[in-house]
């Protein structure tokens, strides 16, 4: 494989690993927000922001950790025939399915960018009493989708390398 492709694979996986590991800490943020919600409802006036903040935190956790879990093979895979196929057959089939994933993520990213631009232009706010701006969470969604798209390109590069007879070893850590 060309050095540029190998470099791309290494950089994307390093970025996704770091972002994914940082996203894990969002669960602690989510727990803190939910704990405050319970405490505020029990002892004080209920906070208006906790439910929506919990939703935003969970969205960020899922989309920022998506590329990391994709990289680690943590997503569900239907394995009726796949495990019985040769490595090259799996790589060929994966090339087709990853192309479908790239198209899907491209469409999602395109729509997300348009929605984010709209939110920035008009200062879009949530329709709740708290009324937070929507652009920050939309930017996070676009970033997470972009990272998943890059990881999908890494899969395509790995599959092409396998078909060419020069598989790229999986990154450790």
Coordinates of N, CA and C in Angstrom, one line a residue:
X1 N 0.9 -1.2 0.0 CA 0.0 0.0 0.0 C 0.9 1.2 0.0
X2 N 0.4 2.3 -0.6 CA 1.2 3.6 -0.6 C 1.3 4.1 0.8
X3 N 2.5 4.8 1.0 CA 2.7 5.3 2.3 C 1.7 6.3 2.8
X4 N 1.1 7.1 1.8 CA 0.1 8.0 2.1 C -1.2 7.3 2.7
X5 N -1.5 6.2 2.1 CA -2.7 5.4 2.6 C -2.4 4.9 4.0
X6 N -1.2 4.4 4.2 CA -0.8 3.9 5.6 C -0.8 5.0 6.6
X7 N -0.3 6.1 6.2 CA -0.3 7.3 7.1 C -1.7 7.7 7.5
X8 N -2.6 7.7 6.5 CA -4.0 8.1 6.7 C -4.6 7.1 7.7
X9 N -4.4 5.8 7.5 CA -5.0 4.8 8.4 C -4.5 5.1 9.8
X10 N -3.2 5.3 10.0 CA -2.6 5.5 11.3 C -3.1 6.8 12.0
X11 N -3.2 7.9 11.3 CA -3.7 9.1 11.8 C -5.2 9.1 12.2
X12 N -6.0 8.5 11.3 CA -7.4 8.4 11.6 C -7.7 7.6 12.8
X13 N -7.0 6.4 12.9 CA -7.2 5.5 14.0 C -6.7 6.1 15.3
X14 N -5.6 6.9 15.3 CA -5.1 7.6 16.5 C -6.1 8.6 16.9
X15 N -6.6 9.4 16.0 CA -7.6 10.4 16.4 C -8.8 9.8 17.0
X16 N -9.4 8.8 16.3 CA -10.6 8.1 16.7 C -10.4 7.5 18.1
X17 N -9.2 6.9 18.3 CA -8.9 6.3 19.6 C -9.0 7.4 20.7
X18 N -8.3 8.5 20.5 CA -8.3 9.6 21.5 C -9.7 10.2 21.8
X19 N -10.4 10.5 20.7 CA -11.7 11.1 20.8 C -12.6 10.1 21.5
X20 N -12.6 8.8 21.1 CA -13.4 7.8 21.7 C -13.2 7.6 23.2
X21 N -11.9 7.6 23.6 CA -11.6 7.5 25.0 C -12.0 8.7 25.8
X22 N -11.9 9.9 25.2 CA -12.4 11.1 25.9 C -13.9 11.1 26.0
X23 N -14.6 10.5 25.0 CA -16.1 10.5 25.0 C -16.6 9.6 26.1
X24 N -15.7 8.6 26.5 CA -16.1 7.7 27.6 C -16.4 8.5 28.9
X25 N -15.7 9.6 29.1 CA -15.9 10.4 30.3 C -17.2 11.2 30.3
X26 N -17.8 11.3 29.1 CA -19.1 11.9 29.1 C -20.2 11.1 29.9
X27 N -19.9 9.9 30.1 CA -20.9 9.1 31.0 C -20.9 9.6 32.4
X28 N -19.7 10.1 32.9 CA -19.6 10.7 34.2 C -20.3 12.0 34.2
X29 N -20.2 12.8 33.1 CA -20.9 14.1 33.0 C -22.4 13.8 33.0
X30 N -22.9 12.8 32.3 CA -24.3 12.4 32.2 C -24.8 12.0 33.6
X31 N -24.0 11.2 34.3 CA -24.3 10.8 35.7 C -24.5 12.0 36.6
X32 N -23.5 12.9 36.5 CA -23.6 14.1 37.3 C -24.9 15.0 37.0
X33 N -25.2 15.1 35.8 CA -26.4 15.9 35.4 C -27.6 15.2 35.9
X34 N -27.7 13.9 35.8 CA -28.9 13.1 36.3 C -29.0 13.1 37.8
X35 N -27.8 13.0 38.4 CA -27.8 13.1 39.9 C -28.3 14.5 40.4
X36 N -27.8 15.5 39.7 CA -28.3 16.8 40.1 C -29.8 17.0 39.9
X37 N -30.3 16.4 38.8 CA -31.7 16.4 38.5 C -32.5 15.8 39.6
X38 N -32.1 14.6 40.1 CA -32.7 14.0 41.2 C -32.7 14.8 42.5
X39 N -31.5 15.3 42.8 CA -31.3 16.1 44.0 C -32.2 17.3 44.0
X40 N -32.1 18.0 42.8 CA -32.9 19.3 42.7 C -34.4 19.0 42.8
X41 N -34.9 17.9 42.2 CA -36.3 17.6 42.3 C -36.7 17.3 43.7
X42 N -35.8 16.6 44.5 CA -36.1 16.2 45.8 C -36.0 17.3 46.9
X43 N -35.0 18.2 46.7 CA -34.8 19.2 47.8 C -35.0 20.6 47.4
X44 N -34.9 20.9 46.1 CA -35.0 22.3 45.6 C -36.1 22.4 44.6
X45 N -36.0 23.5 43.8 CA -36.9 23.6 42.6 C -36.3 22.7 41.5
X46 N -37.1 22.0 40.8 CA -36.5 21.2 39.7 C -35.8 22.1 38.7
X47 N -34.6 21.7 38.3 CA -33.8 22.5 37.3 C -34.4 22.3 35.9
X48 N -34.5 23.4 35.2 CA -35.1 23.3 33.8 C -34.2 22.7 32.8
X49 N -32.9 22.7 33.1 CA -31.9 22.4 32.1 C -31.5 20.9 32.1
X50 N -31.8 20.2 33.1 CA -31.2 18.9 33.3 C -31.6 17.8 32.3
X51 N -32.9 17.8 31.9 CA -33.3 16.8 31.0 C -32.7 17.0 29.6
X52 N -32.7 18.2 29.1 CA -32.1 18.5 27.8 C -30.6 18.4 27.8
X53 N -30.0 18.8 28.9 CA -28.5 18.6 29.0 C -28.1 17.1 29.0
X54 N -28.9 16.3 29.7 CA -28.7 14.9 29.7 C -28.8 14.3 28.3
X55 N -29.8 14.8 27.5 CA -30.0 14.3 26.1 C -28.8 14.7 25.3
X56 N -28.4 16.0 25.4 CA -27.2 16.5 24.6 C -25.9 15.7 25.0
X57 N -25.8 15.4 26.2 CA -24.6 14.7 26.7 C -24.6 13.3 26.1
X58 N -25.8 12.6 26.1 CA -25.9 11.3 25.6 C -25.7 11.3 24.1
X59 N -26.2 12.3 23.4 CA -25.9 12.4 21.9 C -24.4 12.5 21.7
X60 N -23.8 13.4 22.4 CA -22.3 13.6 22.2 C -21.6 12.3 22.5
X61 N -22.0 11.5 23.6 CA -21.3 10.3 23.9 C -21.4 9.3 22.8
X62 N -22.6 9.2 22.2 CA -22.9 8.2 21.2 C -22.2 8.5 19.9
X63 N -22.3 9.8 19.4 CA -21.7 10.1 18.1 C -20.2 10.3 18.2
X64 N -19.6 10.7 19.3 CA -18.2 10.9 19.4 C -17.5 9.5 19.6
X65 N -18.3 8.6 20.3 CA -17.7 7.3 20.5 C -18.0 6.3 19.4
X66 N -18.8 6.7 18.4 CA -19.2 5.9 17.3 C -18.1 5.4 16.5
X67 N -17.2 6.3 16.1 CA -16.0 5.9 15.3 C -15.1 4.9 16.1
X68 N -15.0 5.2 17.4 CA -14.1 4.3 18.2 C -14.7 2.9 18.3
X69 N -16.0 2.8 18.5 CA -16.6 1.5 18.6 C -16.6 0.8 17.2
X70 N -16.7 1.6 16.2 CA -16.6 1.0 14.8 C -15.2 0.5 14.6
X71 N -14.2 1.2 15.0 CA -12.8 0.8 14.9 C -12.6 -0.5 15.7
X72 N -13.2 -0.6 16.8 CA -13.0 -1.8 17.7 C -13.9 -3.0 17.3
X73 N -14.7 -2.8 16.3 CA -15.6 -3.9 15.9 C -16.7 -4.2 16.9
X74 N -17.1 -3.2 17.6 CA -18.1 -3.4 18.7 C -19.6 -3.3 18.2
X75 N -19.8 -3.0 16.9 CA -21.1 -3.0 16.4 C -21.6 -4.4 16.0
X76 N -22.9 -4.5 15.9 CA -23.5 -5.8 15.7 C -23.3 -6.2 14.2
X77 N -22.9 -7.5 14.0 CA -22.7 -7.9 12.6 C -23.5 -9.3 12.5
X78 N -24.2 -9.4 11.4 CA -24.9 -10.6 11.1 C -23.8 -11.6 10.5
X79 N -23.7 -12.7 11.2 CA -22.6 -13.7 10.9 C -23.1 -15.1 10.5
X80 N -24.0 -15.2 9.6 CA -24.4 -16.5 9.2 C -23.4 -17.2 8.3
X81 N -22.9 -16.5 7.3 CA -21.9 -17.0 6.4 C -20.5 -16.4 6.5
X82 N -20.4 -15.2 7.0 CA -19.2 -14.4 7.0 C -18.0 -15.1 7.6
X83 N -18.2 -15.8 8.7 CA -17.1 -16.4 9.4 C -16.5 -17.7 8.6
X84 N -17.3 -18.2 7.7 CA -16.9 -19.4 6.9 C -16.2 -19.0 5.6
X85 N -16.2 -17.7 5.3 CA -15.6 -17.2 4.1 C -14.1 -17.0 4.3
X86 N -13.4 -17.1 3.2 CA -11.9 -16.8 3.2 C -11.7 -15.3 3.5
X87 N -10.5 -15.0 3.9 CA -10.2 -13.6 4.3 C -10.4 -12.7 3.0
X88 N -10.0 -13.1 1.9 CA -10.2 -12.3 0.7 C -11.7 -12.1 0.3
X89 N -12.5 -13.2 0.5 CA -13.9 -13.1 0.2 C -14.5 -12.1 1.1
X90 N -14.2 -12.2 2.4 CA -14.7 -11.2 3.4 C -14.3 -9.8 3.0
X91 N -13.1 -9.6 2.6 CA -12.6 -8.3 2.2 C -13.4 -7.7 1.0
X92 N -13.7 -8.6 0.1 CA -14.4 -8.2 -1.1 C -15.9 -7.8 -0.7
X93 N -16.5 -8.6 0.1 CA -17.9 -8.3 0.5 C -17.8 -7.0 1.4
X94 N -16.8 -6.9 2.2 CA -16.7 -5.7 3.1 C -16.5 -4.4 2.3
X95 N -15.8 -4.5 1.1 CA -15.7 -3.4 0.2 C -17.0 -2.8 -0.2
X96 N -17.9 -3.7 -0.6 CA -19.2 -3.3 -1.0 C -20.0 -2.7 0.1
X97 N -20.0 -3.4 1.3 CA -20.8 -2.9 2.4 C -20.3 -1.6 2.9
X98 N -18.9 -1.4 2.9 CA -18.4 -0.2 3.5 C -18.6 1.0 2.5
X99 N -18.7 0.7 1.2 CA -19.1 1.7 0.3 C -20.5 2.2 0.5
X100 N -21.4 1.3 0.9 CA -22.8 1.7 1.2 C -22.8 2.5 2.5
X101 N -21.9 2.1 3.5 CA -21.8 2.9 4.7 C -21.3 4.3 4.4
X102 N -20.3 4.4 3.6 CA -19.7 5.7 3.2 C -20.8 6.6 2.6
X103 N -21.6 6.1 1.7 CA -22.6 6.9 1.0 C -23.6 7.3 2.1
X104 N -24.0 6.4 3.0 CA -25.0 6.7 4.0 C -24.4 7.8 4.9
X105 N -23.2 7.7 5.4 CA -22.6 8.7 6.3 C -22.4 10.0 5.6
X106 N -22.1 9.9 4.3 CA -22.0 11.2 3.5 C -23.3 11.9 3.4
X107 N -24.4 11.2 3.2 CA -25.7 11.9 3.2 C -26.0 12.5 4.6
X108 N -25.8 11.7 5.6 CA -26.0 12.2 7.0 C -25.2 13.4 7.3
X109 N -23.9 13.4 6.9 CA -23.0 14.5 7.1 C -23.5 15.8 6.3
X110 N -23.9 15.6 5.1 CA -24.3 16.7 4.2 C -25.5 17.3 4.9
X111 N -26.5 16.5 5.3 CA -27.7 17.1 5.9 C -27.4 17.7 7.2
X112 N -26.4 17.1 8.0 CA -26.0 17.7 9.3 C -25.3 19.1 9.1
X113 N -24.5 19.2 8.1 CA -23.8 20.4 7.9 C -24.8 21.5 7.5
X114 N -25.8 21.2 6.6 CA -26.8 22.2 6.2 C -27.6 22.6 7.4
X115 N -28.0 21.6 8.3 CA -28.8 21.9 9.4 C -27.9 22.8 10.4
X116 N -26.7 22.5 10.5 CA -25.8 23.3 11.4 C -25.6 24.7 10.9
X117 N -25.4 24.9 9.6 CA -25.3 26.2 9.0 C -26.6 27.0 9.3
X118 N -27.7 26.4 9.1 CA -29.0 27.0 9.3 C -29.1 27.4 10.8
X119 N -28.7 26.6 11.7 CA -28.8 26.9 13.1 C -27.9 28.0 13.5
X120 N -26.7 28.1 12.9 CA -25.8 29.2 13.1 C -26.4 30.5 12.5
X121 N -26.9 30.5 11.3 CA -27.4 31.7 10.7 C -28.6 32.3 11.4
X122 N -29.5 31.5 11.9 CA -30.7 32.1 12.5 C -30.6 32.1 14.0
X123 N -29.6 31.5 14.6 CA -29.5 31.4 16.0 C -30.5 30.5 16.6
X124 N -30.7 29.3 15.9 CA -31.8 28.4 16.3 C -31.6 28.0 17.8
X125 N -32.7 28.0 18.4 CA -32.8 27.5 19.8 C -33.8 26.4 20.0
X126 N -33.6 25.7 21.1 CA -34.6 24.6 21.4 C -35.9 25.3 21.8
X127 N -37.0 24.5 21.6 CA -38.3 25.0 21.9 C -38.8 24.8 23.4
X128 N -37.8 24.4 24.2 CA -38.1 24.2 25.6 C -38.0 25.5 26.4
X129 N -38.3 25.4 27.7 CA -38.2 26.6 28.5 C -36.8 27.0 28.7
X130 N -35.8 26.1 28.7 CA -34.4 26.4 28.9 C -33.9 27.2 27.6
X131 N -34.3 26.8 26.4 CA -34.0 27.4 25.2 C -32.5 27.5 24.9
X132 N -31.8 26.4 24.9 CA -30.4 26.4 24.6 C -30.2 26.5 23.0
X133 N -29.1 27.1 22.6 CA -28.7 27.1 21.2 C -28.5 25.7 20.7
X134 N -29.0 25.5 19.5 CA -28.9 24.1 18.9 C -27.6 23.9 18.1
X135 N -26.9 24.9 17.7 CA -25.7 24.8 16.9 C -24.6 24.0 17.6
X136 N -24.3 24.1 18.9 CA -23.2 23.3 19.4 C -23.4 21.8 19.3
X137 N -24.6 21.3 19.6 CA -24.9 19.9 19.6 C -24.9 19.4 18.1
X138 N -25.3 20.3 17.2 CA -25.3 19.9 15.8 C -23.9 19.8 15.3
X139 N -23.0 20.7 15.8 CA -21.6 20.6 15.4 C -21.0 19.3 15.9
X140 N -21.3 18.9 17.1 CA -20.8 17.7 17.7 C -21.3 16.5 16.8
X141 N -22.6 16.5 16.4 CA -23.1 15.5 15.6 C -22.3 15.4 14.3
X142 N -22.1 16.5 13.7 CA -21.3 16.6 12.4 C -19.9 16.0 12.6
X143 N -19.3 16.4 13.7 CA -17.9 15.9 14.0 C -17.9 14.4 14.1
X144 N -18.8 13.9 14.9 CA -18.9 12.5 15.1 C -19.2 11.7 13.8
X145 N -20.0 12.2 13.0 CA -20.4 11.6 11.7 C -19.1 11.7 10.8
X146 N -18.4 12.8 10.8 CA -17.2 12.9 10.0 C -16.1 11.9 10.5
X147 N -16.0 11.7 11.8 CA -15.0 10.7 12.3 C -15.4 9.3 11.9
X148 N -16.7 9.0 11.9 CA -17.2 7.7 11.4 C -17.0 7.5 9.9
X149 N -17.1 8.6 9.2 CA -16.9 8.5 7.7 C -15.4 8.2 7.5
X150 N -14.5 8.9 8.2 CA -13.1 8.7 8.1 C -12.7 7.2 8.4
X151 N -13.3 6.7 9.5 CA -13.1 5.3 9.9 C -13.6 4.4 8.9
X152 N -14.7 4.7 8.2 CA -15.2 3.8 7.1 C -14.2 3.8 5.9
X153 N -13.6 5.0 5.6 CA -12.5 5.0 4.6 C -11.3 4.2 5.0
X154 N -11.0 4.2 6.3 CA -9.9 3.3 6.8 C -10.3 1.8 6.5
X155 N -11.5 1.4 6.8 CA -11.9 0.1 6.5 C -11.8 -0.3 5.0
X156 N -12.2 0.7 4.2 CA -12.1 0.5 2.7 C -10.6 0.3 2.3
X157 N -9.7 1.1 2.9 CA -8.3 1.0 2.6 C -7.8 -0.4 3.0
X158 N -8.1 -0.8 4.2 CA -7.7 -2.1 4.8 C -8.2 -3.2 3.9
X159 N -9.5 -3.2 3.4 CA -10.0 -4.2 2.6 C -9.3 -4.3 1.2
X160 N -9.1 -3.1 0.7 CA -8.3 -3.1 -0.6 C -6.9 -3.7 -0.5
X161 N -6.3 -3.3 0.6 CA -4.9 -3.9 0.9 C -5.0 -5.4 1.0
X162 N -6.0 -5.9 1.7 CA -6.2 -7.3 1.9 C -6.4 -8.0 0.5
X163 N -7.2 -7.4 -0.3 CA -7.5 -7.9 -1.7 C -6.2 -7.9 -2.5
X164 N -5.3 -6.9 -2.3 CA -4.1 -6.9 -3.0 C -3.0 -7.8 -2.5
X165 N -3.3 -8.4 -1.3 CA -2.3 -9.4 -0.7 C -1.4 -8.8 0.2
X166 N -1.6 -7.5 0.6 CA -0.7 -6.8 1.6 C -1.6 -6.2 2.7
X167 N -2.1 -7.1 3.6 CA -3.0 -6.6 4.6 C -2.3 -5.7 5.6
X168 N -3.0 -4.7 6.0 CA -2.5 -3.7 7.0 C -2.8 -4.3 8.4
X169 N -1.8 -4.4 9.2 CA -2.1 -5.0 10.6 C -2.9 -4.0 11.4
X170 N -3.8 -4.6 12.2 CA -4.6 -3.8 13.1 C -3.8 -3.0 14.1
X171 N -4.2 -1.8 14.4 CA -3.5 -1.0 15.4 C -3.7 -1.6 16.8
X172 N -2.7 -1.5 17.7 CA -2.9 -2.0 19.1 C -3.2 -0.8 20.0
X173 N -3.9 -1.1 21.1 CA -4.2 -0.1 22.1 C -5.4 0.5 21.9

